[in-house]
PDB file of C-alpha atoms in Angstrom:
ATOM      1  CA  UNK A  28      -4.278 -15.850   0.566  1.00  0.00           C
ATOM      2  CA  UNK A  29      -1.416 -17.750   2.193  1.00  0.00           C
ATOM      3  CA  UNK A  30       2.039 -17.249   0.761  1.00  0.00           C
ATOM      4  CA  UNK A  31       4.736 -19.847   0.360  1.00  0.00           C
ATOM      5  CA  UNK A  32       5.266 -21.635   3.651  1.00  0.00           C
ATOM      6  CA  UNK A  33       8.244 -23.702   4.702  1.00  0.00           C
ATOM      7  CA  UNK A  34       8.722 -26.083   7.575  1.00  0.00           C
ATOM      8  CA  UNK A  35      10.660 -26.238   9.793  1.00  0.00           C
ATOM      9  CA  UNK A  36      12.000 -22.716  10.146  1.00  0.00           C
ATOM     10  CA  UNK A  37      15.139 -24.032  11.826  1.00  0.00           C
ATOM     11  CA  UNK A  38      16.754 -27.446  12.002  1.00  0.00           C
ATOM     12  CA  UNK A  39      19.918 -28.495  13.793  1.00  0.00           C
ATOM     13  CA  UNK A  40      21.134 -31.995  13.037  1.00  0.00           C
ATOM     14  CA  UNK A  41      24.304 -33.975  13.438  1.00  0.00           C
ATOM     15  CA  UNK A  42      26.513 -34.912  10.524  1.00  0.00           C
ATOM     16  CA  UNK A  43      25.292 -38.161   9.011  1.00  0.00           C
ATOM     17  CA  UNK A  44      21.670 -37.690   9.996  1.00  0.00           C
ATOM     18  CA  UNK A  45      18.753 -37.175   7.640  1.00  0.00           C
ATOM     19  CA  UNK A  46      16.622 -34.057   7.376  1.00  0.00           C
ATOM     20  CA  UNK A  47      13.516 -33.403   5.338  1.00  0.00           C
ATOM     21  CA  UNK A  48      12.424 -29.895   4.489  1.00  0.00           C
ATOM     22  CA  UNK A  49       8.909 -29.125   3.360  1.00  0.00           C
ATOM     23  CA  UNK A  50       7.519 -26.401   1.126  1.00  0.00           C
ATOM     24  CA  UNK A  51       3.883 -25.537   0.530  1.00  0.00           C
ATOM     25  CA  UNK A  52       3.617 -23.283  -2.520  1.00  0.00           C
ATOM     26  CA  UNK A  53       0.930 -20.740  -3.221  1.00  0.00           C
ATOM     27  CA  UNK A  54      -2.186 -22.608  -4.264  1.00  0.00           C
ATOM     28  CA  UNK A  55      -2.414 -22.955  -8.020  1.00  0.00           C
ATOM     29  CA  UNK A  56       1.237 -22.259  -8.710  1.00  0.00           C
ATOM     30  CA  UNK A  57       2.552 -24.968 -11.010  1.00  0.00           C
ATOM     31  CA  UNK A  58       6.169 -23.817 -10.739  1.00  0.00           C
ATOM     32  CA  UNK A  59       8.055 -24.644  -7.564  1.00  0.00           C
ATOM     33  CA  UNK A  60      11.725 -23.891  -7.022  1.00  0.00           C
ATOM     34  CA  UNK A  61      14.275 -24.755  -4.370  1.00  0.00           C
ATOM     35  CA  UNK A  62      17.201 -22.442  -3.699  1.00  0.00           C
ATOM     36  CA  UNK A  63      19.789 -22.330  -0.976  1.00  0.00           C
ATOM     37  CA  UNK A  64      22.154 -19.815   0.490  1.00  0.00           C
ATOM     38  CA  UNK A  65      25.289 -21.231   1.992  1.00  0.00           C
ATOM     39  CA  UNK A  66      27.056 -18.854   4.388  1.00  0.00           C
ATOM     40  CA  UNK A  67      29.191 -16.384   2.504  1.00  0.00           C
ATOM     41  CA  UNK A  68      27.705 -17.242  -0.866  1.00  0.00           C
ATOM     42  CA  UNK A  69      24.921 -16.074  -3.130  1.00  0.00           C
ATOM     43  CA  UNK A  70      21.475 -17.629  -3.240  1.00  0.00           C
ATOM     44  CA  UNK A  71      21.838 -20.557  -5.635  1.00  0.00           C
ATOM     45  CA  UNK A  72      19.264 -22.412  -7.671  1.00  0.00           C
ATOM     46  CA  UNK A  73      18.797 -26.079  -6.831  1.00  0.00           C
ATOM     47  CA  UNK A  74      15.885 -27.338  -8.891  1.00  0.00           C
ATOM     48  CA  UNK A  75      12.573 -26.561 -10.535  1.00  0.00           C
ATOM     49  CA  UNK A  76       9.323 -28.507 -10.582  1.00  0.00           C
ATOM     50  CA  UNK A  77       6.461 -27.971 -12.974  1.00  0.00           C
ATOM     51  CA  UNK A  78       3.572 -29.636 -11.208  1.00  0.00           C
ATOM     52  CA  UNK A  79       4.989 -33.002 -10.138  1.00  0.00           C
ATOM     53  CA  UNK A  80       7.717 -33.176 -12.777  1.00  0.00           C
ATOM     54  CA  UNK A  81      11.324 -32.124 -12.330  1.00  0.00           C
ATOM     55  CA  UNK A  82      11.958 -29.566 -15.054  1.00  0.00           C
ATOM     56  CA  UNK A  83      15.529 -28.710 -14.131  1.00  0.00           C
ATOM     57  CA  UNK A  84      17.654 -30.209 -11.384  1.00  0.00           C
ATOM     58  CA  UNK A  85      20.974 -28.897 -12.607  1.00  0.00           C
ATOM     59  CA  UNK A  86      21.650 -27.092  -9.337  1.00  0.00           C
ATOM     60  CA  UNK A  87      21.385 -30.103  -7.045  1.00  0.00           C
ATOM     61  CA  UNK A  88      24.840 -30.466  -5.481  1.00  0.00           C
ATOM     62  CA  UNK A  89      25.028 -34.271  -5.279  1.00  0.00           C
ATOM     63  CA  UNK A  90      22.991 -37.425  -4.824  1.00  0.00           C
ATOM     64  CA  UNK A  91      22.578 -36.851  -1.109  1.00  0.00           C
ATOM     65  CA  UNK A  92      19.823 -34.422  -2.020  1.00  0.00           C
ATOM     66  CA  UNK A  93      16.433 -35.720  -3.117  1.00  0.00           C
ATOM     67  CA  UNK A  94      13.466 -33.513  -3.957  1.00  0.00           C
ATOM     68  CA  UNK A  95       9.942 -34.708  -4.528  1.00  0.00           C
ATOM     69  CA  UNK A  96       6.615 -33.136  -5.346  1.00  0.00           C
ATOM     70  CA  UNK A  97       4.113 -35.929  -5.298  1.00  0.00           C
ATOM     71  CA  UNK A  98       0.742 -34.850  -6.624  1.00  0.00           C
ATOM     72  CA  UNK A  99       2.092 -31.520  -7.732  1.00  0.00           C
ATOM     73  CA  UNK A 100       1.252 -29.737  -4.501  1.00  0.00           C
ATOM     74  CA  UNK A 101       3.754 -29.504  -1.656  1.00  0.00           C
ATOM     75  CA  UNK A 102       7.392 -30.448  -2.089  1.00  0.00           C
ATOM     76  CA  UNK A 103       9.996 -32.033   0.139  1.00  0.00           C
ATOM     77  CA  UNK A 104      13.759 -31.783   0.008  1.00  0.00           C
ATOM     78  CA  UNK A 105      15.599 -34.556   1.813  1.00  0.00           C
ATOM     79  CA  UNK A 106      19.277 -34.479   2.664  1.00  0.00           C
ATOM     80  CA  UNK A 107      20.696 -37.893   3.499  1.00  0.00           C
ATOM     81  CA  UNK A 108      23.254 -38.147   4.974  1.00  0.00           C
ATOM     82  CA  UNK A 109      23.814 -34.525   5.901  1.00  0.00           C
ATOM     83  CA  UNK A 110      27.319 -33.072   5.776  1.00  0.00           C
ATOM     84  CA  UNK A 111      28.715 -29.952   7.425  1.00  0.00           C
ATOM     85  CA  UNK A 112      28.811 -28.059   4.121  1.00  0.00           C
ATOM     86  CA  UNK A 113      25.053 -28.498   3.721  1.00  0.00           C
ATOM     87  CA  UNK A 114      24.472 -25.862   6.393  1.00  0.00           C
ATOM     88  CA  UNK A 115      22.691 -22.802   5.092  1.00  0.00           C
ATOM     89  CA  UNK A 116      19.260 -21.405   4.420  1.00  0.00           C
ATOM     90  CA  UNK A 117      17.029 -23.311   2.032  1.00  0.00           C
ATOM     91  CA  UNK A 118      14.388 -21.272   0.242  1.00  0.00           C
ATOM     92  CA  UNK A 119      11.397 -22.427  -1.687  1.00  0.00           C
ATOM     93  CA  UNK A 120       9.629 -20.259  -4.230  1.00  0.00           C
ATOM     94  CA  UNK A 121       6.567 -20.706  -6.382  1.00  0.00           C
ATOM     95  CA  UNK A 122       5.216 -18.941  -9.425  1.00  0.00           C
ATOM     96  CA  UNK A 123       2.647 -18.961 -12.178  1.00  0.00           C
ATOM     97  CA  UNK A 124       5.001 -17.213 -14.597  1.00  0.00           C
ATOM     98  CA  UNK A 125       8.198 -15.260 -14.204  1.00  0.00           C
ATOM     99  CA  UNK A 126       7.456 -13.588 -10.868  1.00  0.00           C
ATOM    100  CA  UNK A 127       8.505 -15.895  -8.041  1.00  0.00           C
ATOM    101  CA  UNK A 128       7.281 -15.637  -4.459  1.00  0.00           C
ATOM    102  CA  UNK A 129       9.588 -16.908  -1.755  1.00  0.00           C
ATOM    103  CA  UNK A 130       8.995 -18.608   1.541  1.00  0.00           C
ATOM    104  CA  UNK A 131      10.744 -17.549   4.715  1.00  0.00           C
ATOM    105  CA  UNK A 132      13.340 -20.270   4.368  1.00  0.00           C
ATOM    106  CA  UNK A 133      14.573 -23.138   6.508  1.00  0.00           C
ATOM    107  CA  UNK A 134      17.844 -22.544   8.311  1.00  0.00           C
ATOM    108  CA  UNK A 135      19.707 -25.845   8.389  1.00  0.00           C
ATOM    109  CA  UNK A 136      22.682 -26.278  10.684  1.00  0.00           C
ATOM    110  CA  UNK A 137      24.699 -29.459  10.484  1.00  0.00           C
ATOM    111  CA  UNK A 138      27.016 -29.977  13.457  1.00  0.00           C
TER     112      UNK A 138
ATOM    113  CA  UNK B   8      21.353 -12.354  11.605  1.00  0.00           C
ATOM    114  CA  UNK B   9      21.870 -14.098   8.318  1.00  0.00           C
ATOM    115  CA  UNK B  10      24.200 -11.446   6.969  1.00  0.00           C
ATOM    116  CA  UNK B  11      26.830 -12.009   9.675  1.00  0.00           C
ATOM    117  CA  UNK B  12      30.017 -13.329   8.143  1.00  0.00           C
ATOM    118  CA  UNK B  13      28.833 -12.824   4.588  1.00  0.00           C
ATOM    119  CA  UNK B  14      31.049  -9.774   3.957  1.00  0.00           C
ATOM    120  CA  UNK B  15      28.384  -8.184   1.805  1.00  0.00           C
ATOM    121  CA  UNK B  16      28.878  -4.850   0.129  1.00  0.00           C
ATOM    122  CA  UNK B  17      27.275  -2.328   2.429  1.00  0.00           C
ATOM    123  CA  UNK B  18      25.565   1.005   1.980  1.00  0.00           C
ATOM    124  CA  UNK B  19      24.786   3.252   4.889  1.00  0.00           C
ATOM    125  CA  UNK B  20      22.491   6.254   4.389  1.00  0.00           C
ATOM    126  CA  UNK B  21      20.661   8.792   6.464  1.00  0.00           C
ATOM    127  CA  UNK B  22      16.908   8.620   6.747  1.00  0.00           C
ATOM    128  CA  UNK B  23      15.352  10.755   4.048  1.00  0.00           C
ATOM    129  CA  UNK B  24      18.286  10.459   1.647  1.00  0.00           C
ATOM    130  CA  UNK B  25      18.074   8.644  -1.655  1.00  0.00           C
ATOM    131  CA  UNK B  26      19.799   5.262  -1.957  1.00  0.00           C
ATOM    132  CA  UNK B  27      21.324   3.713  -5.038  1.00  0.00           C
ATOM    133  CA  UNK B  28      22.203   0.026  -5.042  1.00  0.00           C
ATOM    134  CA  UNK B  29      24.133  -1.379  -7.973  1.00  0.00           C
ATOM    135  CA  UNK B  30      24.388  -4.822  -9.472  1.00  0.00           C
ATOM    136  CA  UNK B  31      26.353  -6.356 -12.323  1.00  0.00           C
ATOM    137  CA  UNK B  32      24.656  -9.309 -13.962  1.00  0.00           C
ATOM    138  CA  UNK B  33      26.408 -12.120 -15.740  1.00  0.00           C
ATOM    139  CA  UNK B  34      24.401 -13.406 -18.678  1.00  0.00           C
ATOM    140  CA  UNK B  35      23.962 -11.143 -21.678  1.00  0.00           C
ATOM    141  CA  UNK B  36      21.057 -13.353 -22.804  1.00  0.00           C
ATOM    142  CA  UNK B  37      19.034 -12.649 -19.637  1.00  0.00           C
ATOM    143  CA  UNK B  38      15.902 -10.695 -20.421  1.00  0.00           C
ATOM    144  CA  UNK B  39      14.143 -10.399 -17.091  1.00  0.00           C
ATOM    145  CA  UNK B  40      15.536  -8.766 -13.976  1.00  0.00           C
ATOM    146  CA  UNK B  41      14.212  -8.470 -10.463  1.00  0.00           C
ATOM    147  CA  UNK B  42      15.155  -6.733  -7.256  1.00  0.00           C
ATOM    148  CA  UNK B  43      14.406  -8.509  -4.010  1.00  0.00           C
ATOM    149  CA  UNK B  44      14.557  -7.232  -0.443  1.00  0.00           C
ATOM    150  CA  UNK B  45      15.432  -9.639   2.320  1.00  0.00           C
ATOM    151  CA  UNK B  46      14.937  -8.766   5.962  1.00  0.00           C
ATOM    152  CA  UNK B  47      16.470 -10.830   8.717  1.00  0.00           C
ATOM    153  CA  UNK B  48      14.646 -14.120   9.202  1.00  0.00           C
ATOM    154  CA  UNK B  49      12.494 -13.683   6.111  1.00  0.00           C
ATOM    155  CA  UNK B  50      12.634 -14.824   2.544  1.00  0.00           C
ATOM    156  CA  UNK B  51      13.383 -12.565  -0.432  1.00  0.00           C
ATOM    157  CA  UNK B  52      10.496 -10.195  -1.075  1.00  0.00           C
ATOM    158  CA  UNK B  53       9.771  -8.918  -4.588  1.00  0.00           C
ATOM    159  CA  UNK B  54      10.318  -5.179  -5.007  1.00  0.00           C
ATOM    160  CA  UNK B  55      10.309  -4.402  -8.703  1.00  0.00           C
ATOM    161  CA  UNK B  56      11.130  -6.041 -12.011  1.00  0.00           C
ATOM    162  CA  UNK B  57      12.114  -4.944 -15.480  1.00  0.00           C
ATOM    163  CA  UNK B  58      12.305  -6.617 -18.858  1.00  0.00           C
ATOM    164  CA  UNK B  59      15.174  -6.150 -21.256  1.00  0.00           C
ATOM    165  CA  UNK B  60      13.090  -4.111 -23.694  1.00  0.00           C
ATOM    166  CA  UNK B  61      13.006  -1.302 -21.125  1.00  0.00           C
ATOM    167  CA  UNK B  62      15.774   0.723 -19.527  1.00  0.00           C
ATOM    168  CA  UNK B  63      13.820   2.257 -16.671  1.00  0.00           C
ATOM    169  CA  UNK B  64      10.828   1.337 -14.578  1.00  0.00           C
ATOM    170  CA  UNK B  65       9.346   3.148 -11.627  1.00  0.00           C
ATOM    171  CA  UNK B  66       7.384   1.910  -8.677  1.00  0.00           C
ATOM    172  CA  UNK B  67       6.400   3.441  -5.401  1.00  0.00           C
ATOM    173  CA  UNK B  68       9.578   5.160  -4.137  1.00  0.00           C
ATOM    174  CA  UNK B  69      11.712   2.766  -6.180  1.00  0.00           C
ATOM    175  CA  UNK B  70      13.179   2.965  -9.655  1.00  0.00           C
ATOM    176  CA  UNK B  71      15.107   0.286 -11.500  1.00  0.00           C
ATOM    177  CA  UNK B  72      17.551   1.200 -14.251  1.00  0.00           C
ATOM    178  CA  UNK B  73      18.891  -1.319 -16.747  1.00  0.00           C
ATOM    179  CA  UNK B  74      21.983  -0.809 -18.870  1.00  0.00           C
ATOM    180  CA  UNK B  75      22.323  -3.810 -21.136  1.00  0.00           C
ATOM    181  CA  UNK B  76      25.475  -2.503 -22.795  1.00  0.00           C
ATOM    182  CA  UNK B  77      27.479  -2.937 -19.611  1.00  0.00           C
ATOM    183  CA  UNK B  78      25.195  -5.523 -17.992  1.00  0.00           C
ATOM    184  CA  UNK B  79      24.377  -3.252 -15.087  1.00  0.00           C
ATOM    185  CA  UNK B  80      21.267  -2.922 -12.992  1.00  0.00           C
ATOM    186  CA  UNK B  81      20.556  -0.366 -10.298  1.00  0.00           C
ATOM    187  CA  UNK B  82      17.860   0.178  -7.710  1.00  0.00           C
ATOM    188  CA  UNK B  83      17.103   3.670  -6.547  1.00  0.00           C
ATOM    189  CA  UNK B  84      15.112   4.166  -3.359  1.00  0.00           C
ATOM    190  CA  UNK B  85      13.753   7.639  -2.777  1.00  0.00           C
ATOM    191  CA  UNK B  86      13.459   9.134   0.710  1.00  0.00           C
ATOM    192  CA  UNK B  87      14.949   6.071   2.360  1.00  0.00           C
ATOM    193  CA  UNK B  88      13.269   5.018   5.598  1.00  0.00           C
ATOM    194  CA  UNK B  89      14.500   2.873   8.507  1.00  0.00           C
ATOM    195  CA  UNK B  90      12.131   0.142   7.326  1.00  0.00           C
ATOM    196  CA  UNK B  91      14.144  -0.069   4.116  1.00  0.00           C
ATOM    197  CA  UNK B  92      17.101  -1.514   6.024  1.00  0.00           C
ATOM    198  CA  UNK B  93      17.670  -4.981   4.606  1.00  0.00           C
ATOM    199  CA  UNK B  94      19.803  -6.964   2.176  1.00  0.00           C
ATOM    200  CA  UNK B  95      18.942  -6.218  -1.440  1.00  0.00           C
ATOM    201  CA  UNK B  96      19.509  -8.770  -4.188  1.00  0.00           C
ATOM    202  CA  UNK B  97      19.314  -8.407  -7.915  1.00  0.00           C
ATOM    203  CA  UNK B  98      18.384 -11.491  -9.907  1.00  0.00           C
ATOM    204  CA  UNK B  99      18.353 -12.298 -13.605  1.00  0.00           C
ATOM    205  CA  UNK B 100      16.390 -14.807 -15.604  1.00  0.00           C
ATOM    206  CA  UNK B 101      15.507 -15.933 -19.084  1.00  0.00           C
ATOM    207  CA  UNK B 102      11.778 -15.463 -19.484  1.00  0.00           C
ATOM    208  CA  UNK B 103      11.448 -17.531 -22.621  1.00  0.00           C
ATOM    209  CA  UNK B 104      10.538 -21.191 -22.279  1.00  0.00           C
ATOM    210  CA  UNK B 105       9.127 -22.511 -19.051  1.00  0.00           C
ATOM    211  CA  UNK B 106      12.041 -22.449 -16.622  1.00  0.00           C
ATOM    212  CA  UNK B 107      12.273 -19.107 -14.884  1.00  0.00           C
ATOM    213  CA  UNK B 108      15.113 -19.998 -12.572  1.00  0.00           C
ATOM    214  CA  UNK B 109      16.829 -17.023 -11.051  1.00  0.00           C
ATOM    215  CA  UNK B 110      20.523 -16.247 -10.848  1.00  0.00           C
ATOM    216  CA  UNK B 111      21.144 -14.003  -7.872  1.00  0.00           C
ATOM    217  CA  UNK B 112      23.801 -11.398  -7.276  1.00  0.00           C
ATOM    218  CA  UNK B 113      25.786 -11.206  -4.053  1.00  0.00           C
ATOM    219  CA  UNK B 114      23.481  -8.799  -2.272  1.00  0.00           C
ATOM    220  CA  UNK B 115      23.999  -5.387  -0.699  1.00  0.00           C
ATOM    221  CA  UNK B 116      23.304  -4.611   2.934  1.00  0.00           C
ATOM    222  CA  UNK B 117      21.486  -1.297   3.246  1.00  0.00           C
ATOM    223  CA  UNK B 118      21.509   0.363   6.643  1.00  0.00           C
ATOM    224  CA  UNK B 119      19.359   3.417   7.194  1.00  0.00           C
ATOM    225  CA  UNK B 120      20.377   5.635  10.076  1.00  0.00           C
ATOM    226  CA  UNK B 121      17.608   7.615  11.783  1.00  0.00           C
TER     227      UNK B 121
END
């Protein structure tokens, strides 16, 4: 069975551009989470979907970040416009219950 | 790798020795705790978990100890191998309700010397 997959694995964009990250959770997992790790910091929670609904988006840093999960399957996280401080590794995780399975992450570099 | 510049706590051990990685968690209401291993270029990989109604749980070569009085969690790795070299994170969560979001610790870089 495929695990959580994320695309792209790396992205380098200029400040002010838009980037969209994609996450495909494990099939059947209703819970989908986005986390990120900014250089020098801990992995931080961004938001949580249950199926297509946002359950908790308290970790989203500002309105430049938009997450969607249309149809309750894959999810996208769009950053528009990107700023230098958005650089880091963005992880997606999915779960049925408490045990979360993580993807390999997308390393975003804003220059 | 990803750990460059992060100034993580580090632990260096010889192959075959036992390793102990410690973590202080923040929320006294947390009732579910997990240890993750992250290798360079990969996402966090589940190692072992423990619920707050236990103080010890053993897996294959790993043991997690929970001390709720001082909000401390530890991961013991027996007979550490070079393949155990990675960054180790503890995470806490509230298992009640439907939001199992994780709060991660800073991470510890474990280096195993052959």
